[in-house]
Every structure is written in C-alpha cells, then in structure tokens.
Amino acid sequence: VFPNVMPLPDHSVDGIMTEHFLEHLTDDDAWLVIQDCHRLLKAGATLRVAVPDINHPLMEDDRIRGADSSPYHLSIWSRNKLEGVMRQVGFEDVRPQSYWSFDGDLYDHHHRSDIDWSLGYIRRTVDHDERNTPDKPFGKLWASSLIVDGVK
C-alpha cells in the first residue's frame, strides 16, 4: 500500500516528524511508512516518531491483552519494537528520547537541555501537553509519548 507513497525523490528531505500517526496503521503499513521515510531522508537527517507507549502504566490492561483499547489504533508500540523497525529499514543511529520501561519508570530527555526541538516539536509530552494536570492519574505524566529519533 505505502511503498514510495510520498511522491518525492530519494534522499531529498531534511527531516521528518510524525506525532501519533503510526498507531493508526497496521504493523505492516507502519513498517512501510518508516521504510519510505528512510528512503526520502538525506544522509544525516532525522526521523522523529512519537506514538502512545504500550508500557505507560495507564495502558497496563492493553499491554496484558496485547492490543490497544482504542478502536482507532491498529498497532501498539514499545521502545524495543519501534527501535527494531527503525533498524530493520536501515536507520543505524536510533536514539530513544522518551519511553516507559516495562516496570513503569519514565525515561525522559525532555528535562535535559540537549534535546533538539528543531527536529520536531512533540505536543504529547510531560512538559508540553496542557492536559497533564495534578487531577489526572499520574498527574504531569498522564500524557507522555514514546519518542524515538532515527538518524540516517
């Protein structure tokens, strides 16, 4: 369905960012989109991907079931799965920026000064999502995305 779906020449794009899109595709179609992003990127360019993290404590029931409870989400993502797909399509430098560990700890570069937001601003993060309020379960951590950068 998606090979070369984006009608641009190979190695012609300086960077790509996708926020909460891939989970709306099947695993196979998401793999093809990531592969096409790799084809489009110039050497040294970055693909930044943000998706819901299946290891987020609020998704425990979905993780146990092996499926997202949202009828609109056709795939589920963990750090290991996303990094694996990126490496399979050719990204050699894969950099996790934010993810939940399987035991419920948040690993987050957002509080570090070295994250380069010019590679793609992600709204659904600890610091940027206005829905993260003390009255939510996990408070400021309620809306936090799995974010991984792949550098070509």
PDB file of N, CA and C in Angstrom, residues 76-125:
ATOM      1  N   ILE A  76       0.292  -1.383  18.304  1.00  0.00           N
ATOM      2  CA  ILE A  76       0.786  -0.921  19.598  1.00  0.00           C
ATOM      3  C   ILE A  76       2.308  -0.854  19.532  1.00  0.00           C
ATOM      4  N   TRP A  77       2.878   0.063  20.321  1.00  0.00           N
ATOM      5  CA  TRP A  77       4.305   0.344  20.199  1.00  0.00           C
ATOM      6  C   TRP A  77       4.985   0.373  21.554  1.00  0.00           C
ATOM      7  N   SER A  78       6.145  -0.251  21.603  1.00  0.00           N
ATOM      8  CA  SER A  78       7.056  -0.159  22.733  1.00  0.00           C
ATOM      9  C   SER A  78       8.379   0.378  22.192  1.00  0.00           C
ATOM     10  N   ARG A  79       9.238   0.791  23.095  1.00  0.00           N
ATOM     11  CA  ARG A  79      10.559   1.268  22.666  1.00  0.00           C
ATOM     12  C   ARG A  79      11.272   0.207  21.844  1.00  0.00           C
ATOM     13  N   ASN A  80      11.296  -1.034  22.330  1.00  0.00           N
ATOM     14  CA  ASN A  80      12.023  -2.094  21.623  1.00  0.00           C
ATOM     15  C   ASN A  80      11.456  -2.342  20.226  1.00  0.00           C
ATOM     16  N   LYS A  81      10.143  -2.334  20.106  1.00  0.00           N
ATOM     17  CA  LYS A  81       9.520  -2.583  18.800  1.00  0.00           C
ATOM     18  C   LYS A  81       9.848  -1.450  17.825  1.00  0.00           C
ATOM     19  N   LEU A  82       9.684  -0.197  18.266  1.00  0.00           N
ATOM     20  CA  LEU A  82       9.928   0.933  17.369  1.00  0.00           C
ATOM     21  C   LEU A  82      11.399   1.002  16.968  1.00  0.00           C
ATOM     22  N   GLU A  83      12.294   0.827  17.939  1.00  0.00           N
ATOM     23  CA  GLU A  83      13.718   0.822  17.606  1.00  0.00           C
ATOM     24  C   GLU A  83      14.039  -0.307  16.625  1.00  0.00           C
ATOM     25  N   GLY A  84      13.443  -1.483  16.830  1.00  0.00           N
ATOM     26  CA  GLY A  84      13.694  -2.616  15.941  1.00  0.00           C
ATOM     27  C   GLY A  84      13.261  -2.347  14.515  1.00  0.00           C
ATOM     28  N   VAL A  85      12.066  -1.770  14.347  1.00  0.00           N
ATOM     29  CA  VAL A  85      11.581  -1.453  12.996  1.00  0.00           C
ATOM     30  C   VAL A  85      12.497  -0.432  12.343  1.00  0.00           C
ATOM     31  N   MET A  86      12.895   0.579  13.093  1.00  0.00           N
ATOM     32  CA  MET A  86      13.778   1.609  12.516  1.00  0.00           C
ATOM     33  C   MET A  86      15.101   0.989  12.057  1.00  0.00           C
ATOM     34  N   ARG A  87      15.639   0.105  12.847  1.00  0.00           N
ATOM     35  CA  ARG A  87      16.900  -0.541  12.455  1.00  0.00           C
ATOM     36  C   ARG A  87      16.698  -1.462  11.244  1.00  0.00           C
ATOM     37  N   GLN A  88      15.576  -2.180  11.213  1.00  0.00           N
ATOM     38  CA  GLN A  88      15.307  -3.088  10.088  1.00  0.00           C
ATOM     39  C   GLN A  88      15.254  -2.350   8.761  1.00  0.00           C
ATOM     40  N   VAL A  89      14.727  -1.121   8.752  1.00  0.00           N
ATOM     41  CA  VAL A  89      14.609  -0.392   7.483  1.00  0.00           C
ATOM     42  C   VAL A  89      15.873   0.375   7.133  1.00  0.00           C
ATOM     43  N   GLY A  90      16.876   0.383   8.035  1.00  0.00           N
ATOM     44  CA  GLY A  90      18.149   0.971   7.674  1.00  0.00           C
ATOM     45  C   GLY A  90      18.682   2.076   8.565  1.00  0.00           C
ATOM     46  N   PHE A  91      17.920   2.515   9.563  1.00  0.00           N
ATOM     47  CA  PHE A  91      18.452   3.523  10.479  1.00  0.00           C
ATOM     48  C   PHE A  91      19.491   2.850  11.369  1.00  0.00           C
ATOM     49  N   GLU A  92      20.722   3.330  11.298  1.00  0.00           N
ATOM     50  CA  GLU A  92      21.794   2.748  12.108  1.00  0.00           C
ATOM     51  C   GLU A  92      21.932   3.459  13.444  1.00  0.00           C
ATOM     52  N   ASP A  93      21.579   4.736  13.495  1.00  0.00           N
ATOM     53  CA  ASP A  93      21.669   5.528  14.717  1.00  0.00           C
ATOM     54  C   ASP A  93      20.251   5.784  15.218  1.00  0.00           C
ATOM     55  N   VAL A  94      19.823   5.022  16.219  1.00  0.00           N
ATOM     56  CA  VAL A  94      18.470   5.126  16.762  1.00  0.00           C
ATOM     57  C   VAL A  94      18.585   5.632  18.195  1.00  0.00           C
ATOM     58  N   ARG A  95      17.890   6.740  18.466  1.00  0.00           N
ATOM     59  CA  ARG A  95      18.036   7.429  19.750  1.00  0.00           C
ATOM     60  C   ARG A  95      16.694   7.566  20.468  1.00  0.00           C
ATOM     61  N   PRO A  96      16.455   6.784  21.500  1.00  0.00           N
ATOM     62  CA  PRO A  96      15.222   6.961  22.273  1.00  0.00           C
ATOM     63  C   PRO A  96      15.272   8.278  23.041  1.00  0.00           C
ATOM     64  N   GLN A  97      14.187   9.038  22.975  1.00  0.00           N
ATOM     65  CA  GLN A  97      14.119  10.318  23.678  1.00  0.00           C
ATOM     66  C   GLN A  97      13.215  10.257  24.906  1.00  0.00           C
ATOM     67  N   SER A  98      12.132   9.501  24.818  1.00  0.00           N
ATOM     68  CA  SER A  98      11.204   9.377  25.942  1.00  0.00           C
ATOM     69  C   SER A  98      10.483   8.046  25.820  1.00  0.00           C
ATOM     70  N   TYR A  99      10.462   7.277  26.904  1.00  0.00           N
ATOM     71  CA  TYR A  99       9.759   5.996  26.890  1.00  0.00           C
ATOM     72  C   TYR A  99       9.538   5.524  28.319  1.00  0.00           C
ATOM     73  N   TRP A 100       8.567   4.646  28.466  1.00  0.00           N
ATOM     74  CA  TRP A 100       8.305   3.986  29.745  1.00  0.00           C
ATOM     75  C   TRP A 100       8.996   2.636  29.718  1.00  0.00           C
ATOM     76  N   SER A 101       9.678   2.317  30.816  1.00  0.00           N
ATOM     77  CA  SER A 101      10.248   0.979  30.951  1.00  0.00           C
ATOM     78  C   SER A 101       9.114   0.018  31.285  1.00  0.00           C
ATOM     79  N   PHE A 102       9.358  -1.266  31.101  1.00  0.00           N
ATOM     80  CA  PHE A 102       8.318  -2.260  31.352  1.00  0.00           C
ATOM     81  C   PHE A 102       7.873  -2.238  32.814  1.00  0.00           C
ATOM     82  N   ASP A 103       8.763  -1.829  33.714  1.00  0.00           N
ATOM     83  CA  ASP A 103       8.392  -1.811  35.132  1.00  0.00           C
ATOM     84  C   ASP A 103       7.847  -0.459  35.595  1.00  0.00           C
ATOM     85  N   GLY A 104       7.480   0.413  34.638  1.00  0.00           N
ATOM     86  CA  GLY A 104       6.740   1.623  34.977  1.00  0.00           C
ATOM     87  C   GLY A 104       7.559   2.854  35.294  1.00  0.00           C
ATOM     88  N   ASP A 105       8.823   2.890  34.890  1.00  0.00           N
ATOM     89  CA  ASP A 105       9.642   4.086  35.087  1.00  0.00           C
ATOM     90  C   ASP A 105       9.714   4.868  33.777  1.00  0.00           C
ATOM     91  N   LEU A 106       9.603   6.189  33.876  1.00  0.00           N
ATOM     92  CA  LEU A 106       9.686   7.046  32.695  1.00  0.00           C
ATOM     93  C   LEU A 106      11.125   7.474  32.480  1.00  0.00           C
ATOM     94  N   TYR A 107      11.646   7.162  31.303  1.00  0.00           N
ATOM     95  CA  TYR A 107      12.959   7.646  30.877  1.00  0.00           C
ATOM     96  C   TYR A 107      12.672   8.810  29.943  1.00  0.00           C
ATOM     97  N   ASP A 108      13.187   9.989  30.283  1.00  0.00           N
ATOM     98  CA  ASP A 108      12.724  11.187  29.605  1.00  0.00           C
ATOM     99  C   ASP A 108      13.861  12.175  29.427  1.00  0.00           C
ATOM    100  N   HIS A 109      14.153  12.518  28.177  1.00  0.00           N
ATOM    101  CA  HIS A 109      15.172  13.520  27.881  1.00  0.00           C
ATOM    102  C   HIS A 109      14.603  14.933  27.911  1.00  0.00           C
ATOM    103  N   HIS A 110      13.295  15.079  28.093  1.00  0.00           N
ATOM    104  CA  HIS A 110      12.684  16.408  27.994  1.00  0.00           C
ATOM    105  C   HIS A 110      13.216  17.387  29.024  1.00  0.00           C
ATOM    106  N   HIS A 111      13.672  16.898  30.144  1.00  0.00           N
ATOM    107  CA  HIS A 111      14.157  17.798  31.177  1.00  0.00           C
ATOM    108  C   HIS A 111      15.638  18.097  31.013  1.00  0.00           C
ATOM    109  N   ARG A 112      16.234  17.570  29.961  1.00  0.00           N
ATOM    110  CA  ARG A 112      17.631  17.851  29.656  1.00  0.00           C
ATOM    111  C   ARG A 112      17.686  18.985  28.645  1.00  0.00           C
ATOM    112  N   SER A 113      18.760  19.720  28.681  1.00  0.00           N
ATOM    113  CA  SER A 113      18.868  20.874  27.786  1.00  0.00           C
ATOM    114  C   SER A 113      19.352  20.488  26.391  1.00  0.00           C
ATOM    115  N   ASP A 114      19.713  19.221  26.184  1.00  0.00           N
ATOM    116  CA  ASP A 114      20.318  18.862  24.898  1.00  0.00           C
ATOM    117  C   ASP A 114      19.337  18.335  23.856  1.00  0.00           C
ATOM    118  N   ILE A 115      18.053  18.218  24.177  1.00  0.00           N
ATOM    119  CA  ILE A 115      17.111  17.760  23.151  1.00  0.00           C
ATOM    120  C   ILE A 115      16.926  18.886  22.125  1.00  0.00           C
ATOM    121  N   ASP A 116      16.973  18.511  20.870  1.00  0.00           N
ATOM    122  CA  ASP A 116      16.868  19.477  19.780  1.00  0.00           C
ATOM    123  C   ASP A 116      15.432  19.484  19.259  1.00  0.00           C
ATOM    124  N   TRP A 117      14.631  20.443  19.738  1.00  0.00           N
ATOM    125  CA  TRP A 117      13.227  20.504  19.324  1.00  0.00           C
ATOM    126  C   TRP A 117      13.079  20.960  17.877  1.00  0.00           C
ATOM    127  N   SER A 118      14.142  21.436  17.262  1.00  0.00           N
ATOM    128  CA  SER A 118      14.042  21.803  15.844  1.00  0.00           C
ATOM    129  C   SER A 118      13.868  20.549  14.974  1.00  0.00           C
ATOM    130  N   LEU A 119      14.147  19.376  15.535  1.00  0.00           N
ATOM    131  CA  LEU A 119      13.938  18.123  14.804  1.00  0.00           C
ATOM    132  C   LEU A 119      12.473  17.701  14.817  1.00  0.00           C
ATOM    133  N   GLY A 120      11.655  18.406  15.581  1.00  0.00           N
ATOM    134  CA  GLY A 120      10.232  18.111  15.652  1.00  0.00           C
ATOM    135  C   GLY A 120       9.709  18.318  17.055  1.00  0.00           C
ATOM    136  N   TYR A 121       8.802  19.253  17.192  1.00  0.00           N
ATOM    137  CA  TYR A 121       8.163  19.554  18.468  1.00  0.00           C
ATOM    138  C   TYR A 121       7.038  18.549  18.702  1.00  0.00           C
ATOM    139  N   ILE A 122       7.078  17.868  19.822  1.00  0.00           N
ATOM    140  CA  ILE A 122       6.051  16.881  20.172  1.00  0.00           C
ATOM    141  C   ILE A 122       5.176  17.471  21.267  1.00  0.00           C
ATOM    142  N   ARG A 123       3.885  17.601  21.001  1.00  0.00           N
ATOM    143  CA  ARG A 123       2.951  18.170  21.970  1.00  0.00           C
ATOM    144  C   ARG A 123       2.675  17.211  23.123  1.00  0.00           C
ATOM    145  N   ARG A 124       2.491  15.937  22.827  1.00  0.00           N
ATOM    146  CA  ARG A 124       2.103  14.975  23.857  1.00  0.00           C
ATOM    147  C   ARG A 124       3.334  14.530  24.664  1.00  0.00           C
ATOM    148  N   THR A 125       3.848  15.473  25.470  1.00  0.00           N
ATOM    149  CA  THR A 125       4.989  15.201  26.325  1.00  0.00           C
ATOM    150  C   THR A 125       4.705  15.720  27.726  1.00  0.00           C
TER     151      THR A 125
END
